Amino acid sequence: MTHPRRRLRPEQRRAEILDAALEVFAERGYRGASLAAVADKVGLTQQGLLHYFPGKDALLIEVLRRRDEVDSGAYTPSGNGLEMMEKLVTHNATLPGLVQSFTVLSADSVTDNHPAKEFFTERYRRTRETLAESIRREFGEEPPGGLTPEQAAALLVAVMDGLQLQWLLDPGEVDMAAVFHAFAGLLRSASPAAPPAPSSPTDHGYAG
Amino acid sequence: MTHPRRRLRPEQRRAEILDAALEVFAERGYRGASLAAVADKVGLTQQGLLHYFPGKDALLIEVLRRRDEVDSGAYTPSGNGLEMMEKLVTHNATLPGLVQSFTVLSADSVTDNHPAKEFFTERYRRTRETLAESIRREFGEEPPGGLTPEQAAALLVAVMDGLQLQWLLDPGEVDMAAVFHAFAGLLRSASPAAPPAPSSPTDHGYAG
DNA sequence: GTCTATATTAAGATAGAC
DNA sequence: GTCTATCTTAATATAGAC
């Protein structure tokens, strides 16, 4: 046995590492995570891992980018903006690990010199824009309750994020899907007269 | 000069340290913060600081507890639950540092073995309970939009938290006070007929 | 009450063997 | 491609001097 190690194509290895890294970052946050812990999970040493990624920062950014790509390919609910969000929240309620990673890392990212600060700023900006577009198609320039489409978008994302945090801390007390659904109902009922515009479902790629 | 150091009553010292610690925790998260950095801010060494607190965990918990006490004494907006929340959000929009500390640390607290996990779980539970009580007084058993009082409470807290995150990342793009105000308007407009019950303002002590 | 000194542990990163 | 070995830095914590 000249080559006792596990035979893996480089791309498989990288994917493995990225999955393991997401777990560790979710469990301990960016600063609390160690490369050695990630390496352990895939049966490598820290130095073996560093063959695939130049450093911790780059690993984090790649984890986040890849996750968005994969998720938006694997799960894109159909319907208008509000319906999509509702389905997404219900979907996320079955994936506490994934929810935790984005909840932890997005808040982490507001700290000083955090490597994912730009990533999350841009991601939220894009999400709001796409969602506002969708709201415009659905409700026109005046969505329910005197909100602008941009405000409604920020609000929807805020509700989703805020509920995730409470749900992670206390899953028995907070039913995030139920509350989000009720909130969606509130939005609809406040709507003057929603003209179901011909919608082309947009992938906003929002999974966290 | 037999005693060259700064003369401070122990309670002042402790207060100083707690303030400095909150800053450092907000800037770097719990795991990224170092006792030495906190000590530096008040002109002590790490070991000098440890004379006042047994360790990092205890320091964090004390920081959070004290902050809630001080804030609820210093700022308690009047009015019903919804009005109080609106005023609180407007108030918080002038205190990015404080908002950052609670945003960062609350999300941090969902990670494995985090010393503040219980603190935040209990804090959110209390906040929801108090807020639900206030909503009951204001709207009776059926608040706007088919929500239960408990759901409405979770929703309000979620909106506040979620907007804080987006605002911290992108203060130029997200006007959290404006969006929260619009959201409050949405809730009110969805209300069947809000009977202004005789309210005794309740301090829910929610500052983050 | 605060310091110096130090023990211990662990992190990220680099160099080079195989 | 992955390892061993090592450098460097930094963390919490303890012991004990002043």
Tab-separated table of C-alpha atoms in Angstrom, chain B residues 2-208:
chain	number	residue	atom	x	y	z
B	2	THR	CA	3.058	54.858	48.410
B	3	HIS	CA	-0.075	54.335	46.314
B	4	PRO	CA	0.606	55.634	42.826
B	5	ARG	CA	-2.422	53.988	41.158
B	6	ARG	CA	-5.726	55.491	40.347
B	7	ARG	CA	-8.029	55.757	43.299
B	8	LEU	CA	-11.351	54.228	42.496
B	9	ARG	CA	-13.977	52.732	44.675
B	10	PRO	CA	-14.390	49.060	43.818
B	11	GLU	CA	-17.900	49.620	42.503
B	12	GLN	CA	-16.690	52.302	40.131
B	13	ARG	CA	-13.963	50.033	38.904
B	14	ARG	CA	-16.406	47.257	38.279
B	15	ALA	CA	-18.723	49.589	36.401
B	16	GLU	CA	-15.821	50.834	34.304
B	17	ILE	CA	-14.796	47.310	33.482
B	18	LEU	CA	-18.316	46.290	32.549
B	19	ASP	CA	-18.616	49.217	30.147
B	20	ALA	CA	-15.298	48.403	28.529
B	21	ALA	CA	-16.197	44.736	28.300
B	22	LEU	CA	-19.454	45.467	26.512
B	23	GLU	CA	-17.549	47.428	23.900
B	24	VAL	CA	-15.020	44.689	23.304
B	25	PHE	CA	-17.641	41.956	23.161
B	26	ALA	CA	-19.605	44.039	20.662
B	27	GLU	CA	-16.538	44.637	18.508
B	28	ARG	CA	-15.299	41.069	18.402
B	29	GLY	CA	-17.979	38.729	19.714
B	30	TYR	CA	-17.561	36.622	22.802
B	31	ARG	CA	-14.863	34.273	21.542
B	32	GLY	CA	-12.961	36.958	19.691
B	33	ALA	CA	-12.791	39.201	22.741
B	34	SER	CA	-9.830	39.004	25.083
B	35	LEU	CA	-9.683	39.923	28.735
B	36	ALA	CA	-6.462	41.764	28.056
B	37	ALA	CA	-8.223	44.058	25.562
B	38	VAL	CA	-10.889	44.849	28.127
B	39	ALA	CA	-8.294	45.443	30.812
B	40	ASP	CA	-6.361	47.761	28.510
B	41	LYS	CA	-9.361	50.015	28.086
B	42	VAL	CA	-9.498	50.723	31.793
B	43	GLY	CA	-5.749	50.851	32.322
B	44	LEU	CA	-5.407	47.493	34.001
B	45	THR	CA	-3.651	44.290	33.166
B	46	GLN	CA	-5.557	41.117	32.532
B	47	GLN	CA	-4.671	39.890	35.983
B	48	GLY	CA	-5.791	43.098	37.596
B	49	LEU	CA	-9.154	42.676	35.915
B	50	LEU	CA	-9.444	39.142	37.177
B	51	HIS	CA	-9.410	40.489	40.681
B	52	TYR	CA	-12.959	41.768	40.045
B	53	PHE	CA	-14.388	38.929	38.019
B	54	PRO	CA	-13.648	35.239	38.308
B	55	GLY	CA	-13.386	34.695	34.562
B	56	LYS	CA	-14.547	35.542	31.078
B	57	ASP	CA	-17.899	33.774	31.298
B	58	ALA	CA	-18.866	35.530	34.483
B	59	LEU	CA	-17.795	38.851	33.028
B	60	LEU	CA	-20.039	38.408	30.010
B	61	ILE	CA	-23.061	37.455	32.075
B	62	GLU	CA	-22.556	40.373	34.413
B	63	VAL	CA	-22.164	42.732	31.485
B	64	LEU	CA	-25.477	41.637	30.052
B	65	ARG	CA	-27.370	41.666	33.324
B	66	ARG	CA	-26.068	45.034	34.340
B	67	ARG	CA	-26.794	46.530	30.962
B	68	ASP	CA	-30.426	45.483	31.127
B	69	GLU	CA	-30.768	46.931	34.628
B	70	VAL	CA	-29.172	50.244	33.770
B	71	ASP	CA	-31.016	50.668	30.487
B	72	SER	CA	-34.427	49.880	31.851
B	73	GLY	CA	-33.822	52.477	34.540
B	74	ALA	CA	-32.460	55.074	32.169
B	75	TYR	CA	-34.949	54.761	29.333
B	76	THR	CA	-38.477	53.512	29.610
B	77	PRO	CA	-40.689	54.929	26.923
B	78	SER	CA	-44.284	55.567	27.856
B	79	GLY	CA	-47.385	54.424	26.025
B	80	ASN	CA	-48.860	51.124	25.005
B	81	GLY	CA	-46.766	48.191	23.803
B	82	LEU	CA	-46.622	49.201	20.186
B	83	GLU	CA	-45.850	52.837	20.919
B	84	MET	CA	-43.133	51.837	23.343
B	85	MET	CA	-41.516	49.631	20.758
B	86	GLU	CA	-41.599	52.405	18.176
B	87	LYS	CA	-39.952	54.831	20.570
B	88	LEU	CA	-37.414	52.230	21.535
B	89	VAL	CA	-36.421	51.598	17.931
B	90	THR	CA	-36.048	55.310	17.318
B	91	HIS	CA	-33.978	55.564	20.469
B	92	ASN	CA	-31.805	52.616	19.474
B	93	ALA	CA	-31.142	54.172	16.079
B	94	THR	CA	-28.988	56.699	17.957
B	95	LEU	CA	-26.986	53.982	19.734
B	96	PRO	CA	-25.283	51.768	17.150
B	97	GLY	CA	-22.766	50.489	19.680
B	98	LEU	CA	-25.404	49.212	22.030
B	99	VAL	CA	-27.418	47.717	19.197
B	100	GLN	CA	-24.331	45.978	17.916
B	101	SER	CA	-23.544	44.421	21.268
B	102	PHE	CA	-26.928	42.800	21.577
B	103	THR	CA	-27.174	41.811	17.937
B	104	VAL	CA	-23.757	40.188	17.989
B	105	LEU	CA	-24.068	38.531	21.371
B	106	SER	CA	-27.608	37.238	20.989
B	107	ALA	CA	-26.736	35.447	17.755
B	108	ASP	CA	-23.424	34.354	19.258
B	109	SER	CA	-25.385	32.773	22.086
B	110	VAL	CA	-26.932	30.089	19.891
B	111	THR	CA	-23.502	28.533	19.337
B	112	ASP	CA	-22.321	25.463	21.251
B	113	ASN	CA	-21.664	25.884	24.957
B	114	HIS	CA	-22.081	29.616	24.841
B	115	PRO	CA	-22.140	31.108	28.335
B	116	ALA	CA	-25.017	33.480	27.500
B	117	LYS	CA	-27.324	30.925	25.917
B	118	GLU	CA	-29.557	30.662	28.961
B	119	PHE	CA	-29.459	34.400	29.507
B	120	PHE	CA	-30.814	35.173	26.048
B	121	THR	CA	-33.329	32.338	26.018
B	122	GLU	CA	-34.811	33.613	29.273
B	123	ARG	CA	-34.604	37.211	28.208
B	124	TYR	CA	-36.526	36.596	24.992
B	125	ARG	CA	-39.059	34.531	26.850
B	126	ARG	CA	-39.676	37.293	29.359
B	127	THR	CA	-39.807	39.937	26.662
B	128	ARG	CA	-42.400	38.007	24.686
B	129	GLU	CA	-44.485	37.371	27.782
B	130	THR	CA	-44.467	40.993	28.883
B	131	LEU	CA	-45.174	42.203	25.392
B	132	ALA	CA	-47.987	39.700	24.921
B	133	GLU	CA	-49.492	40.962	28.162
B	134	SER	CA	-49.332	44.498	26.891
B	135	ILE	CA	-50.905	43.469	23.600
B	136	ARG	CA	-53.703	41.743	25.465
B	137	ARG	CA	-54.474	44.940	27.323
B	138	GLU	CA	-54.419	46.894	24.114
B	139	PHE	CA	-56.221	44.609	21.709
B	140	GLY	CA	-57.826	41.942	23.848
B	141	GLU	CA	-57.426	38.310	22.933
B	142	GLU	CA	-57.429	38.960	19.193
B	143	PRO	CA	-54.766	41.314	17.972
B	144	PRO	CA	-54.681	42.404	14.320
B	145	GLY	CA	-54.303	39.964	11.503
B	146	GLY	CA	-55.364	36.761	13.182
B	147	LEU	CA	-52.251	36.624	15.343
B	148	THR	CA	-52.361	35.469	18.917
B	149	PRO	CA	-50.859	37.887	21.441
B	150	GLU	CA	-47.860	35.577	21.821
B	151	GLN	CA	-47.340	35.454	18.061
B	152	ALA	CA	-47.662	39.204	17.782
B	153	ALA	CA	-45.063	39.584	20.518
B	154	ALA	CA	-42.616	37.243	18.791
B	155	LEU	CA	-43.256	39.086	15.543
B	156	LEU	CA	-42.577	42.518	16.998
B	157	VAL	CA	-39.344	41.387	18.577
B	158	ALA	CA	-38.328	39.658	15.360
B	159	VAL	CA	-38.905	42.777	13.293
B	160	MET	CA	-36.859	44.825	15.707
B	161	ASP	CA	-33.953	42.365	15.747
B	162	GLY	CA	-34.008	41.702	12.038
B	163	LEU	CA	-34.006	45.371	11.159
B	164	GLN	CA	-31.127	46.004	13.520
B	165	LEU	CA	-28.967	43.519	11.673
B	166	GLN	CA	-29.682	45.021	8.262
B	167	TRP	CA	-29.211	48.511	9.645
B	168	LEU	CA	-25.860	47.681	11.224
B	169	LEU	CA	-24.586	46.241	7.960
B	170	ASP	CA	-25.954	49.010	5.784
B	171	PRO	CA	-27.098	52.068	7.724
B	172	GLY	CA	-27.344	54.137	4.566
B	173	GLU	CA	-29.743	51.712	2.928
B	174	VAL	CA	-31.959	50.644	5.813
B	175	ASP	CA	-33.833	53.164	7.908
B	176	MET	CA	-34.884	50.883	10.699
B	177	ALA	CA	-36.989	53.467	12.520
B	178	ALA	CA	-38.938	54.269	9.361
B	179	VAL	CA	-39.555	50.632	8.488
B	180	PHE	CA	-40.569	49.794	12.017
B	181	HIS	CA	-42.917	52.752	12.071
B	182	ALA	CA	-44.498	51.630	8.817
B	183	PHE	CA	-44.838	48.146	10.216
B	184	ALA	CA	-46.538	49.504	13.329
B	185	GLY	CA	-48.921	51.389	11.076
B	186	LEU	CA	-49.662	48.178	9.242
B	187	LEU	CA	-50.519	46.472	12.514
B	188	ARG	CA	-52.779	49.315	13.571
B	189	SER	CA	-54.568	49.521	10.268
B	190	ALA	CA	-55.217	45.806	10.364
B	191	SER	CA	-56.701	46.209	13.799
B	192	PRO	CA	-60.498	45.937	13.896
B	193	ALA	CA	-61.044	48.699	16.460
B	194	ALA	CA	-58.401	49.298	19.030
B	195	PRO	CA	-60.065	50.187	22.343
B	196	PRO	CA	-57.514	52.265	24.234
B	197	ALA	CA	-57.597	50.284	27.438
B	198	PRO	CA	-56.325	51.995	30.599
B	199	SER	CA	-52.718	50.971	30.348
B	200	SER	CA	-50.122	50.830	33.095
B	201	PRO	CA	-46.878	51.079	31.152
B	202	THR	CA	-44.838	47.980	31.638
B	203	ASP	CA	-41.093	47.921	31.578
B	204	HIS	CA	-40.128	45.036	29.398
B	205	GLY	CA	-36.504	46.009	29.590
B	206	TYR	CA	-35.854	45.298	25.962
B	207	ALA	CA	-32.975	47.312	24.695
B	208	GLY	CA	-31.337	45.222	22.041
